[in-house]
mmCIF file of C-alpha atoms in Angstrom:
data_model
loop_
_atom_site.group_PDB
_atom_site.id
_atom_site.type_symbol
_atom_site.label_atom_id
_atom_site.label_comp_id
_atom_site.label_asym_id
_atom_site.label_seq_id
_atom_site.Cartn_x
_atom_site.Cartn_y
_atom_site.Cartn_z
ATOM 1 C CA MET A 222 124.685 92.164 117.387
ATOM 2 C CA GLY A 223 125.768 88.954 116.174
ATOM 3 C CA THR A 224 128.339 88.364 113.442
ATOM 4 C CA ASP A 225 125.555 87.894 110.673
ATOM 5 C CA GLU A 226 123.781 91.024 111.758
ATOM 6 C CA LYS A 227 127.068 93.053 111.885
ATOM 7 C CA LYS A 228 127.941 91.749 108.329
ATOM 8 C CA VAL A 229 124.836 92.876 106.769
ATOM 9 C CA ALA A 230 124.625 96.202 108.635
ATOM 10 C CA GLU A 231 128.251 96.958 107.461
ATOM 11 C CA SER A 232 127.348 95.978 104.011
ATOM 12 C CA VAL A 233 124.567 98.263 103.593
ATOM 13 C CA ALA A 234 125.818 101.169 105.801
ATOM 14 C CA TRP A 235 126.422 103.364 102.866
ATOM 15 C CA ARG A 236 122.952 102.847 101.409
ATOM 16 C CA PRO A 237 120.438 105.628 102.342
ATOM 17 C CA GLY A 238 117.428 103.700 101.923
ATOM 18 C CA GLY A 239 117.606 102.088 105.247
ATOM 19 C CA ALA A 240 117.740 105.348 107.109
ATOM 20 C CA VAL A 241 114.805 106.861 105.047
ATOM 21 C CA LYS A 242 112.696 103.745 105.747
ATOM 22 C CA ARG A 243 113.418 103.814 109.404
ATOM 23 C CA ALA A 244 112.803 107.556 109.789
ATOM 24 C CA GLU A 245 109.396 106.863 107.967
ATOM 25 C CA GLN A 246 108.544 104.101 109.907
ATOM 26 C CA ALA A 247 109.293 105.966 113.306
ATOM 27 C CA LEU A 248 107.096 108.847 112.124
ATOM 28 C CA MET A 249 104.144 106.459 111.191
ATOM 29 C CA ALA A 250 104.508 104.480 114.303
ATOM 30 C CA GLU A 251 104.291 107.761 116.455
ATOM 31 C CA LYS A 252 101.436 109.060 114.480
ATOM 32 C CA SER A 253 99.678 105.660 114.830
ATOM 33 C CA ARG A 254 100.414 105.801 118.681
ATOM 34 C CA VAL A 255 98.681 109.316 118.969
ATOM 35 C CA LEU A 256 95.823 108.658 116.872
ATOM 36 C CA ARG A 257 95.042 105.121 118.168
ATOM 37 C CA PRO A 258 93.039 106.714 121.194
ATOM 38 C CA LEU A 259 90.825 108.572 118.942
ATOM 39 C CA GLY A 260 90.122 105.363 117.121
ATOM 40 C CA LEU A 261 91.759 106.254 113.925
ATOM 41 C CA THR A 262 94.533 104.829 111.740
ATOM 42 C CA VAL A 263 97.065 107.025 109.889
ATOM 43 C CA PRO A 264 95.253 106.415 106.544
ATOM 44 C CA GLN A 265 91.958 107.178 108.051
ATOM 45 C CA TYR A 266 93.491 110.451 109.399
ATOM 46 C CA ALA A 267 95.109 111.299 106.014
ATOM 47 C CA ALA A 268 91.817 110.537 104.165
ATOM 48 C CA MET A 269 89.862 112.850 106.611
ATOM 49 C CA TYR A 270 92.520 115.602 106.488
ATOM 50 C CA ALA A 271 92.296 115.479 102.633
ATOM 51 C CA LEU A 272 88.455 115.672 102.518
ATOM 52 C CA SER A 273 88.606 118.657 104.945
ATOM 53 C CA LEU A 274 90.673 120.626 102.291
ATOM 54 C CA ALA A 275 89.207 119.079 99.146
ATOM 55 C CA PRO A 276 85.521 117.993 99.890
ATOM 56 C CA GLY A 277 84.044 115.568 97.085
ATOM 57 C CA ILE A 278 87.493 114.804 95.890
ATOM 58 C CA SER A 279 87.205 111.378 93.934
ATOM 59 C CA GLY A 280 88.238 108.239 95.599
ATOM 60 C CA ALA A 281 91.014 107.681 93.185
ATOM 61 C CA LYS A 282 92.600 111.145 93.820
ATOM 62 C CA LEU A 283 92.096 110.606 97.542
ATOM 63 C CA ALA A 284 93.999 107.485 97.376
ATOM 64 C CA ARG A 285 96.840 109.136 95.495
ATOM 65 C CA LEU A 286 97.173 111.748 97.942
ATOM 66 C CA CYS A 287 97.194 109.500 100.919
ATOM 67 C CA SER A 288 99.643 107.224 99.355
ATOM 68 C CA VAL A 289 97.360 104.081 99.437
ATOM 69 C CA THR A 290 95.896 101.975 96.800
ATOM 70 C CA PRO A 291 92.230 102.761 95.575
ATOM 71 C CA GLN A 292 91.066 99.529 97.015
ATOM 72 C CA SER A 293 92.661 100.394 100.526
ATOM 73 C CA MET A 294 91.074 103.818 100.242
ATOM 74 C CA ALA A 295 87.640 102.209 99.400
ATOM 75 C CA THR A 296 88.050 100.284 102.599
ATOM 76 C CA VAL A 297 88.998 103.409 104.573
ATOM 77 C CA ILE A 298 85.915 105.260 103.089
ATOM 78 C CA LYS A 299 83.561 102.508 104.112
ATOM 79 C CA THR A 300 84.897 102.549 107.723
ATOM 80 C CA LEU A 301 84.655 106.155 108.210
ATOM 81 C CA GLU A 302 81.305 106.157 106.687
ATOM 82 C CA SER A 303 80.130 103.305 109.037
ATOM 83 C CA ARG A 304 81.293 105.241 111.923
ATOM 84 C CA GLY A 305 79.574 108.392 110.815
ATOM 85 C CA LEU A 306 82.559 110.543 110.190
ATOM 86 C CA VAL A 307 82.009 110.855 106.391
ATOM 87 C CA GLU A 308 78.842 111.084 104.320
ATOM 88 C CA ARG A 309 78.554 109.944 100.769
ATOM 89 C CA ARG A 310 75.809 111.398 98.631
ATOM 90 C CA PRO A 311 75.079 111.360 94.853
ATOM 91 C CA SER A 312 76.544 114.196 92.965
ATOM 92 C CA SER A 313 74.450 116.959 91.848
ATOM 93 C CA ASP A 314 76.243 116.583 88.265
ATOM 94 C CA HIS A 315 76.417 112.911 87.968
ATOM 95 C CA ALA A 316 73.712 110.705 89.752
ATOM 96 C CA GLN A 317 76.052 107.689 89.622
ATOM 97 C CA VAL A 318 78.927 109.543 91.402
ATOM 98 C CA LEU A 319 78.942 109.509 95.142
ATOM 99 C CA VAL A 320 80.480 112.824 96.643
ATOM 100 C CA THR A 321 82.242 112.229 99.838
ATOM 101 C CA ARG A 322 82.542 114.760 102.591
ATOM 102 C CA LEU A 323 83.259 114.888 106.317
ATOM 103 C CA SER A 324 80.287 114.862 108.739
ATOM 104 C CA ARG A 325 80.062 117.170 111.648
ATOM 105 C CA ALA A 326 81.345 114.473 113.891
ATOM 106 C CA GLY A 327 84.211 113.768 111.385
ATOM 107 C CA GLN A 328 85.125 117.626 111.533
ATOM 108 C CA ALA A 329 85.244 117.455 115.181
ATOM 109 C CA LEU A 330 87.187 114.266 115.490
ATOM 110 C CA LEU A 331 89.654 115.653 112.768
ATOM 111 C CA ARG A 332 90.368 118.724 114.819
ATOM 112 C CA LYS A 333 91.457 116.576 117.645
ATOM 113 C CA ALA A 334 93.456 114.223 115.495
ATOM 114 C CA ASP A 335 95.079 117.097 113.595
ATOM 115 C CA ALA A 336 96.302 118.597 116.873
ATOM 116 C CA GLU A 337 97.886 115.171 117.829
ATOM 117 C CA ALA A 338 99.444 114.736 114.412
ATOM 118 C CA VAL A 339 100.846 118.275 114.122
ATOM 119 C CA ALA A 340 102.303 117.876 117.683
ATOM 120 C CA VAL A 341 104.356 114.771 116.233
ATOM 121 C CA GLU A 342 105.448 116.756 113.302
ATOM 122 C CA ARG A 343 106.398 119.739 115.488
ATOM 123 C CA ARG A 344 108.478 117.526 117.637
ATOM 124 C CA LEU A 345 110.273 116.313 114.650
ATOM 125 C CA VAL A 346 110.713 119.854 113.205
ATOM 126 C CA ASP A 347 111.834 121.238 116.568
ATOM 127 C CA ALA A 348 114.865 118.613 116.610
ATOM 128 C CA PHE A 349 116.416 120.651 113.635
ATOM 129 C CA THR A 350 117.371 124.165 112.966
ATOM 130 C CA PRO A 351 115.359 126.030 110.311
ATOM 131 C CA ASP A 352 118.156 125.669 107.908
ATOM 132 C CA GLU A 353 118.512 121.821 108.613
ATOM 133 C CA ILE A 354 114.831 121.390 107.933
ATOM 134 C CA ALA A 355 115.100 123.316 104.637
ATOM 135 C CA LEU A 356 117.991 121.250 103.617
ATOM 136 C CA LEU A 357 116.166 117.987 104.829
ATOM 137 C CA ARG A 358 113.203 118.734 102.553
ATOM 138 C CA GLU A 359 115.599 119.773 99.668
ATOM 139 C CA LEU A 360 117.418 116.567 99.819
ATOM 140 C CA LEU A 361 114.306 114.465 100.093
ATOM 141 C CA GLU A 362 112.790 116.291 97.263
ATOM 142 C CA ARG A 363 115.765 115.425 95.198
ATOM 143 C CA ALA A 364 115.676 111.962 96.056
ATOM 144 C CA VAL A 365 112.051 111.930 94.805
ATOM 145 C CA VAL A 366 113.274 113.417 91.429
ATOM 146 C CA VAL A 367 115.977 110.917 91.016
ATOM 147 C CA LEU A 368 113.944 107.971 91.747
ATOM 148 C CA THR A 369 110.840 108.895 89.782
ATOM 149 C CA ASP A 370 110.545 108.185 85.993
ATOM 150 C CA ASP A 371 109.187 111.724 85.054
ATOM 151 C CA GLY A 372 111.014 113.575 87.884
ATOM 152 C CA HIS A 373 107.810 115.002 89.236
ATOM 153 C CA ASP A 374 106.150 114.284 92.618
ATOM 154 C CA ASP A 375 102.633 112.980 92.157
ATOM 155 C CA GLY A 376 101.365 115.542 94.812
ATOM 156 C CA ALA A 377 101.104 112.801 97.367
ATOM 157 C CA ASP A 378 101.878 113.852 100.860
ATOM 158 C CA SER A 379 102.339 111.594 104.051
ATOM 159 C CA PHE A 380 100.005 112.811 106.696
#
């Protein structure tokens, strides 16, 4: 490490943001690695997972749950639809509203993708004792409360 890099590293060593960001990047990179052979990105997997639990959820809610913008989610859904992994049909209540659900092919692919994603999460959990995992969750949840205006999580989870 050069002098400039060392100076910057020492200056920000006390800040937890860098460690949180590196941990998130490592988790997303590993999930990307295991999902890539299945032809999925992490946001696509997250959307499929959420749709498996809440079929017909609105695109805006789906975007919030998956921590992406509504525009990004629209692209994700279009891609999944073009691959035959989701189906969009007019709502029985409102003809102008499209209800999005996983197709049979989407359900089958999600089972494989979820097994891969869960294995990554399991590796992470297994690196800690149960008490450490509980503490990690508590500390991260406290960080969310401190950093959000209303002190409430918007319900979004990273898949």
